[in-house]
Coordinates of C-alpha atoms and ligand atoms in Angstrom, one line a residue:
M1 CA 41.3 -51.7 54.7
S2 CA 44.4 -50.2 56.4
E3 CA 45.9 -51.7 59.6
L4 CA 44.7 -48.6 61.4
Y5 CA 41.1 -49.1 60.2
Q6 CA 41.2 -52.7 61.4
K7 CA 42.4 -51.6 64.9
I8 CA 39.7 -48.9 65.2
E9 CA 37.1 -51.3 63.9
K10 CA 37.6 -53.3 67.1
V11 CA 36.3 -50.2 69.0
L12 CA 33.5 -48.8 66.8
S13 CA 31.1 -50.3 64.3
S14 CA 32.5 -50.0 60.7
K15 CA 29.4 -47.9 60.0
Y16 CA 31.1 -45.0 61.7
I17 CA 34.6 -45.4 60.2
S18 CA 35.5 -44.4 56.7
E19 CA 38.6 -44.4 54.5
D20 CA 36.7 -43.6 51.4
L21 CA 38.5 -40.9 49.3
N22 CA 35.3 -38.9 48.7
V23 CA 34.5 -38.8 52.4
R24 CA 38.1 -37.9 53.3
H25 CA 37.9 -35.0 50.8
A26 CA 34.6 -33.9 52.3
Y27 CA 36.4 -33.5 55.6
S28 CA 39.5 -31.9 54.2
R29 CA 38.4 -28.2 54.4
N30 CA 36.9 -25.6 56.7
V31 CA 35.5 -22.3 55.4
D32 CA 38.6 -20.6 54.1
P33 CA 39.4 -21.1 50.4
I34 CA 43.1 -21.9 51.0
L35 CA 43.9 -24.4 53.7
Q36 CA 43.3 -28.1 53.0
G37 CA 44.4 -31.3 54.7
I38 CA 43.0 -34.6 53.7
P39 CA 42.6 -37.0 56.7
D40 CA 43.5 -40.7 56.3
I41 CA 40.5 -41.9 58.2
I42 CA 37.2 -40.5 59.6
V43 CA 35.9 -41.8 62.9
R44 CA 32.4 -40.8 64.3
P45 CA 32.4 -41.9 68.0
K46 CA 29.4 -42.2 70.2
D47 CA 30.9 -41.6 73.6
A48 CA 34.0 -40.8 75.7
N49 CA 35.0 -44.5 76.0
E50 CA 35.2 -45.0 72.3
I51 CA 37.2 -41.8 72.0
S52 CA 39.5 -43.0 74.8
E53 CA 40.2 -46.2 72.9
V54 CA 40.8 -44.4 69.6
L55 CA 43.3 -42.1 71.3
K56 CA 45.2 -45.0 72.7
I57 CA 45.4 -46.6 69.2
A58 CA 46.5 -43.2 67.8
N59 CA 49.3 -43.0 70.4
E60 CA 50.5 -46.6 69.7
N61 CA 50.6 -45.9 66.0
N62 CA 51.9 -42.3 66.2
Q63 CA 48.8 -41.0 64.3
P64 CA 47.7 -37.4 64.8
V65 CA 44.0 -36.8 65.7
Y66 CA 42.1 -33.7 64.6
I67 CA 38.8 -33.0 66.3
R68 CA 35.9 -31.6 64.3
G69 CA 32.6 -30.2 65.7
G70 CA 30.6 -28.2 63.3
G71 CA 33.7 -27.6 61.1
D72 CA 33.1 -23.9 61.1
C73 CA 36.6 -22.8 62.2
E74 CA 37.7 -19.9 59.9
F75 CA 41.4 -20.7 60.4
G76 CA 41.5 -24.4 59.4
G77 CA 41.3 -25.7 62.9
S78 CA 39.0 -28.7 62.4
K79 CA 40.8 -30.3 59.5
P80 CA 44.3 -32.0 59.4
I81 CA 47.4 -30.0 59.0
G82 CA 49.0 -31.7 56.0
D83 CA 47.4 -34.9 54.5
N84 CA 47.3 -37.3 57.4
G85 CA 45.7 -38.5 60.6
I86 CA 42.5 -39.5 62.2
L87 CA 39.6 -37.0 61.9
L88 CA 37.3 -37.3 64.9
D89 CA 33.8 -36.1 63.9
M90 CA 32.0 -35.2 67.1
K91 CA 28.6 -34.6 65.5
R92 CA 27.1 -38.0 66.5
M93 CA 27.5 -36.9 70.2
N94 CA 24.5 -34.5 70.0
N95 CA 22.3 -35.4 72.9
I96 CA 20.9 -33.4 75.8
L97 CA 21.9 -35.3 78.9
N98 CA 20.3 -33.4 81.7
L99 CA 18.4 -30.2 82.4
D100 CA 18.7 -29.2 86.0
R101 CA 15.9 -26.6 86.1
D102 CA 16.3 -26.0 89.8
N103 CA 19.9 -24.9 89.5
L104 CA 19.7 -23.6 85.9
I105 CA 22.3 -25.9 84.4
I106 CA 22.2 -28.0 81.3
T107 CA 24.5 -30.9 80.5
V108 CA 25.0 -31.9 76.9
E109 CA 27.2 -33.9 74.6
A110 CA 29.9 -31.8 73.0
G111 CA 28.9 -32.3 69.4
I112 CA 25.4 -30.8 69.8
S113 CA 24.8 -27.4 68.1
W114 CA 23.9 -24.2 69.9
G115 CA 20.8 -24.1 67.8
K116 CA 19.5 -27.5 69.0
V117 CA 20.2 -26.7 72.7
N118 CA 18.5 -23.4 72.6
D119 CA 15.5 -24.8 70.6
Y120 CA 15.1 -27.3 73.5
L121 CA 15.5 -24.7 76.2
A122 CA 13.0 -22.3 74.6
D123 CA 10.2 -24.6 75.6
F124 CA 11.0 -23.9 79.2
G125 CA 11.5 -20.1 78.7
L126 CA 15.2 -20.6 79.1
Y127 CA 18.3 -19.9 77.0
T128 CA 22.1 -20.2 77.1
G129 CA 22.6 -16.4 77.6
C130 CA 25.6 -16.1 75.2
M131 CA 24.1 -17.9 72.3
G132 CA 27.6 -19.1 71.1
P133 CA 29.0 -18.0 67.8
G134 CA 27.1 -16.5 64.8
S135 CA 27.4 -19.9 63.2
G136 CA 25.4 -21.4 66.1
M137 CA 22.9 -23.2 63.8
T138 CA 25.7 -25.6 62.8
A139 CA 28.6 -25.0 65.2
S140 CA 28.9 -27.2 68.2
I141 CA 29.0 -26.4 71.9
G142 CA 32.4 -28.3 72.1
G143 CA 33.8 -26.1 69.2
G144 CA 32.5 -22.9 71.0
I145 CA 34.2 -23.8 74.3
S146 CA 37.4 -24.7 72.4
H147 CA 37.4 -21.2 70.8
H148 CA 35.9 -19.0 73.6
S149 CA 33.2 -18.3 71.0
V150 CA 31.1 -15.2 71.2
G151 CA 29.0 -13.3 68.7
G152 CA 25.8 -15.3 68.1
G153 CA 23.7 -13.1 70.4
G154 CA 23.7 -12.0 74.0
C155 CA 27.4 -11.3 74.2
A156 CA 27.2 -7.7 75.5
K157 CA 25.3 -9.0 78.5
Y158 CA 26.8 -12.5 79.0
G159 CA 30.3 -12.3 77.4
A160 CA 32.0 -15.3 75.7
C161 CA 30.4 -18.8 76.1
T162 CA 33.3 -20.0 78.2
N163 CA 32.0 -17.6 80.9
Q164 CA 29.0 -19.8 81.5
L165 CA 30.9 -23.1 81.6
V166 CA 30.3 -25.1 84.7
S167 CA 32.0 -28.4 84.1
L168 CA 33.6 -30.5 81.5
E169 CA 34.2 -34.2 80.8
V170 CA 37.4 -34.4 78.8
V171 CA 39.2 -37.4 77.3
L172 CA 42.9 -36.6 77.7
P173 CA 45.3 -37.3 74.8
K174 CA 46.6 -40.6 76.3
G175 CA 43.0 -41.8 76.8
D176 CA 42.3 -41.0 80.5
I177 CA 38.9 -39.5 81.1
I178 CA 38.4 -36.7 83.7
E179 CA 35.7 -34.4 84.9
T180 CA 36.3 -30.9 86.2
G181 CA 34.9 -28.4 88.8
S182 CA 32.3 -29.7 91.2
Q183 CA 32.6 -33.1 89.5
A184 CA 36.1 -33.5 90.8
N185 CA 34.4 -34.6 94.0
K186 CA 33.2 -38.1 93.2
F187 CA 30.3 -37.6 95.7
S188 CA 28.8 -34.7 93.7
K189 CA 25.7 -35.9 91.9
N190 CA 25.3 -33.2 89.3
P191 CA 27.6 -30.4 88.0
F192 CA 26.9 -27.1 89.9
N193 CA 30.1 -25.0 89.9
R194 CA 33.2 -24.6 87.9
F195 CA 35.6 -23.2 90.5
G196 CA 36.9 -25.2 93.4
N197 CA 38.3 -28.7 94.3
G198 CA 41.7 -27.3 93.3
P199 CA 42.7 -25.2 90.3
D200 CA 40.3 -24.3 87.5
L201 CA 41.2 -27.2 85.3
A202 CA 38.2 -26.6 83.0
G203 CA 39.9 -23.3 82.1
L204 CA 42.9 -25.2 80.7
F205 CA 40.6 -26.6 78.0
C206 CA 38.7 -23.4 77.2
G207 CA 40.1 -21.9 74.0
D208 CA 42.6 -24.7 73.6
N209 CA 41.6 -25.1 69.9
G210 CA 41.5 -28.9 70.3
I211 CA 45.1 -29.6 71.4
L212 CA 44.8 -30.6 75.1
G213 CA 41.8 -33.0 75.2
V214 CA 38.6 -34.0 73.6
K215 CA 35.6 -32.4 75.3
T216 CA 32.8 -35.0 75.5
K217 CA 30.3 -33.7 78.1
I218 CA 29.7 -30.0 78.8
S219 CA 27.6 -28.4 81.5
L220 CA 26.6 -24.8 81.0
Q221 CA 24.8 -22.2 83.2
I222 CA 21.5 -21.3 81.6
F223 CA 19.2 -18.3 82.2
P224 CA 15.5 -17.4 82.1
K225 CA 14.8 -15.3 79.1
P226 CA 13.5 -11.9 80.3
K227 CA 9.9 -11.2 79.4
F228 CA 10.5 -7.8 77.8
A229 CA 12.9 -6.6 75.1
N230 CA 13.4 -3.6 73.0
Y231 CA 15.5 -3.3 69.9
K232 CA 16.5 -0.2 68.0
T233 CA 18.6 0.5 64.9
F234 CA 20.3 3.8 64.0
L235 CA 21.9 5.3 61.0
L236 CA 25.2 7.1 62.0
G237 CA 26.7 10.2 60.6
R238 CA 30.3 10.7 59.3
K239 CA 33.2 8.9 61.0
S240 CA 30.9 6.2 62.1
A241 CA 33.7 3.9 63.4
E242 CA 34.8 6.5 65.9
V243 CA 31.2 7.4 66.8
S244 CA 30.2 3.8 67.3
S245 CA 33.2 3.2 69.5
E246 CA 32.2 6.3 71.6
I247 CA 28.7 4.8 72.0
F248 CA 30.0 1.4 73.1
S249 CA 32.3 3.2 75.7
D250 CA 29.4 5.4 77.0
I251 CA 27.2 2.3 77.4
R252 CA 29.8 0.6 79.5
Y253 CA 30.7 3.8 81.4
R254 CA 27.1 4.4 82.4
G255 CA 26.7 0.8 83.4
I256 CA 23.6 0.2 81.3
E257 CA 23.0 -3.6 80.8
V258 CA 22.5 -4.2 77.1
Y259 CA 22.0 -7.6 75.6
D260 CA 23.6 -6.9 72.3
A261 CA 25.2 -3.8 70.7
M262 CA 26.6 -3.9 67.1
Y263 CA 28.2 -1.6 64.6
I264 CA 28.2 -2.3 60.9
M265 CA 30.6 -0.2 58.8
D266 CA 29.6 2.0 55.9
L267 CA 31.4 -0.1 53.3
L268 CA 29.5 -3.2 54.4
V269 CA 26.2 -1.4 54.4
N270 CA 26.8 -0.3 50.9
V271 CA 28.1 -3.5 49.5
G272 CA 25.5 -5.5 51.4
C273 CA 22.7 -3.4 49.9
Q274 CA 24.1 -3.8 46.4
Q275 CA 24.1 -7.6 46.9
G276 CA 20.6 -7.7 48.3
L277 CA 21.6 -8.7 51.8
F278 CA 20.0 -5.7 53.6
P279 CA 16.7 -5.0 51.9
M280 CA 15.6 -3.1 54.9
W281 CA 18.2 -0.4 54.1
D282 CA 17.7 -0.2 50.3
S283 CA 15.7 3.1 50.6
L284 CA 18.3 4.9 52.7
K285 CA 19.6 7.9 50.9
R286 CA 22.9 7.9 52.8
K287 CA 24.2 4.4 53.3
R288 CA 26.4 5.1 56.2
G289 CA 27.4 3.0 59.2
I290 CA 24.6 1.4 61.3
F291 CA 24.4 0.9 65.0
F292 CA 21.9 -1.2 66.9
Y293 CA 21.2 -2.3 70.4
T294 CA 18.9 -4.9 72.1
V295 CA 18.0 -4.5 75.7
Q296 CA 16.0 -6.8 78.0
A297 CA 14.0 -6.3 81.2
N298 CA 11.8 -8.0 83.6
T299 CA 9.2 -5.2 83.7
E300 CA 7.9 -2.6 81.3
N301 CA 9.2 0.2 83.5
E302 CA 12.7 -1.2 83.6
L303 CA 12.6 -1.5 79.8
E304 CA 11.5 2.0 79.4
E305 CA 14.2 3.4 81.7
K306 CA 17.0 1.4 80.0
T307 CA 15.7 2.4 76.5
K308 CA 15.6 6.1 77.6
Q309 CA 19.2 6.0 78.8
L310 CA 20.5 4.3 75.7
D311 CA 18.7 6.6 73.4
E312 CA 20.1 9.6 75.2
I313 CA 23.6 8.3 74.6
I314 CA 23.1 7.5 70.9
L315 CA 20.9 10.4 69.8
N316 CA 23.3 12.9 71.4
K317 CA 25.9 12.1 68.7
K318 CA 25.9 14.3 65.6
K319 CA 23.7 13.4 62.6
V320 CA 22.4 10.1 64.1
E321 CA 19.0 9.1 62.8
E322 CA 16.7 6.5 64.4
L323 CA 15.3 4.0 61.9
G324 CA 11.7 2.8 62.0
T325 CA 10.5 0.2 64.5
E326 CA 9.7 -2.6 62.0
I327 CA 12.2 -4.8 60.2
S328 CA 11.0 -3.5 56.8
E329 CA 11.6 0.1 58.1
G330 CA 15.3 -0.7 58.8
N331 CA 15.1 -2.2 62.2
F332 CA 17.9 -4.8 61.8
A333 CA 18.0 -5.2 65.6
K334 CA 14.5 -6.6 65.6
W335 CA 15.4 -9.1 62.9
H336 CA 18.5 -10.1 64.9
Y337 CA 16.6 -10.7 68.2
V338 CA 13.1 -11.8 67.2
E339 CA 13.7 -13.6 63.9
Q340 CA 16.9 -15.4 64.9
G341 CA 18.9 -13.0 62.7
H342 CA 21.8 -13.5 65.2
W343 CA 22.4 -16.9 63.6
Q344 CA 21.8 -15.8 60.0
T345 CA 23.7 -12.5 59.7
Y346 CA 27.1 -14.2 59.3
H347 CA 26.0 -17.0 57.1
N348 CA 24.5 -14.4 54.7
L349 CA 27.8 -12.4 54.9
W350 CA 29.8 -15.4 54.0
G351 CA 27.8 -15.6 50.9
L352 CA 28.0 -11.9 50.1
Y353 CA 29.6 -12.5 46.7
P354 CA 29.0 -15.9 45.2
A355 CA 32.4 -17.7 45.1
L356 CA 34.2 -15.1 47.2
E357 CA 35.3 -16.3 50.7
P358 CA 36.4 -14.2 53.6
L359 CA 40.0 -14.6 54.8
T360 CA 39.3 -13.3 58.2
A361 CA 41.2 -11.8 61.1
E362 CA 38.6 -12.3 63.9
C363 CA 39.8 -11.2 67.3
F364 CA 39.0 -9.4 70.6
T365 CA 40.2 -5.9 71.1
P366 CA 39.4 -3.0 73.5
I367 CA 36.5 -0.7 72.3
N368 CA 38.8 2.3 71.8
T369 CA 41.2 0.5 69.5
Y370 CA 39.1 -0.7 66.6
P371 CA 38.8 2.7 64.7
S372 CA 42.5 2.8 64.3
I373 CA 42.7 -0.9 63.3
L374 CA 40.1 -0.3 60.6
A375 CA 42.0 2.8 59.4
D376 CA 45.2 0.8 59.3
L377 CA 43.4 -1.9 57.2
D378 CA 42.6 0.8 54.6
Q379 CA 46.3 1.6 54.6
W380 CA 47.2 -2.1 54.3
D381 CA 44.8 -2.4 51.2
I382 CA 46.6 0.6 49.5
E383 CA 50.1 -0.9 50.3
N384 CA 49.0 -4.3 48.8
N385 CA 47.2 -3.0 45.8
E386 CA 49.6 -4.5 43.3
D387 CA 48.9 -8.1 44.6
I388 CA 45.2 -7.4 45.0
Q389 CA 45.1 -6.1 41.4
K390 CA 46.6 -9.4 40.1
I391 CA 43.5 -11.2 41.4
T392 CA 41.2 -8.5 40.0
E393 CA 42.8 -8.8 36.5
I394 CA 41.9 -12.6 36.5
T395 CA 38.5 -12.5 38.1
G396 CA 37.2 -9.1 37.2
V397 CA 36.2 -8.6 40.9
R398 CA 38.4 -6.7 43.3
P399 CA 38.8 -8.5 46.7
I400 CA 37.2 -6.3 49.4
T401 CA 39.1 -5.3 52.6
G402 CA 37.1 -4.2 55.6
S403 CA 35.2 -5.4 58.6
G404 CA 32.2 -7.5 59.3
P405 CA 29.8 -6.5 62.2
I406 CA 31.6 -5.3 65.3
L407 CA 30.0 -6.5 68.6
L408 CA 30.3 -5.4 72.2
I409 CA 31.4 -8.3 74.3
D410 CA 32.8 -8.9 77.8
G411 CA 34.0 -5.8 79.6
S412 CA 35.0 -3.0 77.4
N413 CA 36.0 -5.2 74.5
V414 CA 34.6 -5.9 71.1
E415 CA 34.7 -8.9 68.8
L416 CA 36.3 -7.5 65.6
T417 CA 35.8 -9.4 62.4
C418 CA 38.0 -7.9 59.7
G419 CA 40.1 -9.1 56.8
F420 CA 39.4 -9.4 53.1
T421 CA 37.2 -11.6 50.8
S422 CA 38.8 -13.4 47.9
F423 CA 38.4 -16.2 45.4
G424 CA 39.8 -19.7 45.8
P425 CA 41.7 -21.1 42.8
Y426 CA 39.8 -19.7 39.9
Y427 CA 38.8 -21.5 36.7
N428 CA 37.7 -19.6 33.6
G429 CA 38.9 -22.0 30.9
E430 CA 42.2 -22.3 32.7
Y431 CA 43.1 -22.7 36.4
H432 CA 44.7 -19.7 38.1
E433 CA 46.4 -21.3 41.0
I434 CA 48.3 -18.1 41.5
I435 CA 45.3 -16.7 43.3
E436 CA 45.8 -19.2 46.0
E437 CA 49.4 -18.1 46.4
I438 CA 48.5 -14.4 46.6
N439 CA 45.7 -15.1 49.0
L440 CA 48.0 -16.9 51.4
K441 CA 50.6 -14.1 51.2
L442 CA 47.9 -11.5 51.8
W443 CA 46.2 -13.4 54.5
K444 CA 49.4 -13.8 56.4
S445 CA 50.2 -10.2 55.9
V446 CA 46.9 -9.0 57.2
L447 CA 47.0 -11.3 60.2
E448 CA 50.4 -10.1 61.1
R449 CA 49.4 -6.5 60.8
V450 CA 46.3 -7.0 63.0
T451 CA 48.3 -9.0 65.6
K452 CA 50.7 -6.0 65.9
H453 CA 47.9 -3.9 67.1
G454 CA 48.0 -6.1 70.2
V455 CA 44.7 -7.9 69.7
Q456 CA 43.7 -11.2 71.2
W457 CA 43.0 -14.2 69.0
Y458 CA 40.4 -16.7 70.3
M459 CA 39.8 -19.0 67.3
M460 CA 43.3 -19.9 66.2
G461 CA 43.1 -23.1 64.2
D462 CA 45.9 -24.0 61.8
M463 CA 46.6 -20.5 60.6
M464 CA 46.7 -18.3 63.6
S465 CA 48.2 -20.7 66.1
R466 CA 51.2 -21.1 63.9
M467 CA 51.4 -17.5 62.9
M468 CA 51.7 -16.4 66.5
V469 CA 54.8 -18.5 66.8
E470 CA 56.2 -17.7 63.4
I471 CA 56.1 -13.9 63.9
G472 CA 57.4 -14.2 67.5
A473 CA 54.2 -12.7 69.1
Y474 CA 54.3 -15.1 72.1
P475 CA 56.6 -14.0 74.9
E476 CA 59.2 -16.8 75.2
N477 CA 58.3 -17.8 78.7
F478 CA 54.6 -18.0 77.9
Y479 CA 55.2 -20.2 74.9
E480 CA 57.6 -22.5 76.8
F481 CA 55.0 -22.8 79.6
M482 CA 52.3 -23.8 77.1
K483 CA 54.7 -26.2 75.5
S484 CA 55.5 -27.9 78.8
I485 CA 51.7 -28.4 79.5
K486 CA 51.2 -29.8 76.0
K487 CA 54.1 -32.2 76.5
T488 CA 52.9 -33.4 79.9
L489 CA 49.4 -34.1 78.6
D490 CA 50.2 -35.2 75.1
P491 CA 53.9 -36.4 74.9
N492 CA 53.4 -37.8 71.3
S493 CA 51.7 -34.6 70.1
I494 CA 48.7 -36.6 68.9
L495 CA 45.9 -34.0 69.3
G496 CA 45.9 -31.3 66.6
R497 CA 49.5 -32.0 65.7
G498 CA 51.2 -29.0 64.1
K499 CA 48.9 -26.4 65.8
F500 CA 51.0 -23.8 67.7
H501 CA 53.9 -25.6 66.0
F502 CA 53.6 -28.4 68.6
G503 CA 54.8 -31.6 66.9
G504 CA 54.7 -32.1 63.1
S505 CA 56.1 -29.6 60.7
Ligands
LIG1 C1 29.3 -18.1 59.1 C2 30.2 -18.2 60.3 C3 30.0 -17.3 61.4 C4 30.8 -17.4 62.5 N1 30.6 -16.5 63.5 C5 31.3 -16.6 64.6 C6 31.1 -15.8 65.7 O1 30.2 -14.9 65.7 N2 31.8 -15.9 66.8 C7 32.8 -16.9 66.9 O2 33.4 -17.0 67.9 N3 33.1 -17.6 65.8 C8 32.4 -17.6 64.7 N4 32.7 -18.4 63.7 C9 33.7 -19.3 63.8 C10 33.3 -20.7 64.3 O3 32.1 -21.1 63.7 C11 33.1 -20.7 65.8 O4 34.2 -20.3 66.5 C12 32.5 -22.0 66.4 O5 32.4 -21.9 67.8 C13 33.3 -23.2 66.0 O6 32.5 -24.3 66.4 P1 32.5 -25.7 65.6 O7 31.7 -26.7 66.3 O8 32.2 -25.4 64.2 O9 34.0 -26.1 65.8 P2 35.0 -26.6 64.7 O10 35.4 -25.7 63.7 O11 34.6 -28.0 64.3 O12 36.3 -26.7 65.7 C14 36.8 -25.6 66.3 C15 38.1 -26.0 67.1 O13 37.7 -26.7 68.3 C16 38.2 -28.0 68.2 N5 37.1 -28.8 68.7 C17 35.9 -28.9 68.2 N6 35.1 -29.7 69.0 C18 35.9 -30.1 70.0 C19 35.7 -31.0 71.2 N7 34.6 -31.6 71.4 N8 36.8 -31.1 72.0 C20 38.0 -30.5 71.8 N9 38.2 -29.7 70.8 C21 37.2 -29.5 69.9 C22 38.6 -28.3 66.8 O14 39.7 -29.2 66.7 C23 39.0 -26.9 66.3 O15 40.3 -26.6 66.7 C24 31.9 -18.3 62.5 C25 32.1 -19.1 61.4 C26 31.3 -19.1 60.3 C27 31.5 -20.0 59.1

């Protein structure tokens, strides 16, 4: 046992600490096929006090600490940068602490998944509104708040999950424990409001990608699930990206409250059908872009009126065709809402081609910008064909450039998932590590290209947090301000060392 292990063993039972090489390797990756960082030690705390003691030990021993919730970050954020450090696995902290039904607030431990919280709430006819990310069956509430996650359902109506944050308990990098919002008044019994008692300090930790503190307790606003819902899916005509963007804008312009609205590009519909992902569209003669919406209401009349207004917008566009009402007739929207498809769509997409992994560029951008970003990605693919072909020659399969589903989110913005899918290091009698090198080069190139469209990154992890600095995308004063906050809270750069190029290499 290392000296570090022996120190941590004084805080937690040895059952929840591991230096085993197999376990360390199991925690060395997220979902991308490139980035790896093997932690020295894994710690699975049960509460804020244990985390506080571990962070004090980390500071005394100059050890970086990387926080992992569900481990679903696509940019390597929940594994070490380099082979080092303490990996804090939050998944033991998965309890529901309080349901305040009168005030519609739930308080949970940060390691609990969106799936588990919503399963519990469903018994009371309640839900979290924004259902977190599309990975919500495994991803944690703490990870979602650390990313401003959005996309797992309900995001056109409720926006990103950080919108419904009421209060946080956070262990600061030096080990102090604070609570925010209404809980900054020690006489407050239960969390009830985020804003007040001074500045919005909860906001500091929203989207921090695990560098400013460890979220341990999270209170969220929750909502009664409306009794009525309608869900429709449409096949679009030509130029489906442009048309879908017009539909999104029209919906916002006319102020119609939709729960979800999604566009799936032609290429994905085609490839997805070939790969057996979308059996409901197999029989479509023209496999063009798909658009769907889900709308909720408290009465049948309200539902009817909203549906009428939405259909008017969509069916007014050229060559749009409404698909049947049942899932088997093409109604993807019904599957998404009724059959929990909102938490399955992306898992299926990640497995689109066995062994191929997406190298994503997942970001927020205004509705009217994504058609030109997608067109530029086509151009990027042509410009990088030589490198892409090198992978094709080895594997026999050409990496695919394009976008995943595009979702209407807060305001007039969409969540744009784009990028390309590729292999990890490939073995066919010999290892082709060159693929990893090309992947990294291409991934950086696509991220830089998309950044220059002025998009906003929310999940930044290892890759994007460092890229923003490397390509000079942060205005100097903003970066210096962020650096000074980091230094004040975490002078030894313990938490997420290396992210945003704070501390480390
Ligand atoms: C199939 C699939 C679908 C996805 N769909 C979406 C989507 O629709 N929308 C979306 O936003 N993202 C999506 N993602 C990305 C990712 O799953 C989400 O962003 C998710 O919210 C991450 O949660 P997690 O618990 O897995 O966090 P992790 O990956 O474990 O961590 C994410 C970041 O937060 C930090 N962190 C985690 N827990 C804490 C904590 N308690 N305190 C402080 N910092 C913490 C970590 O250090 C890391 O930087 C998807 C990923 C996959 C694989």
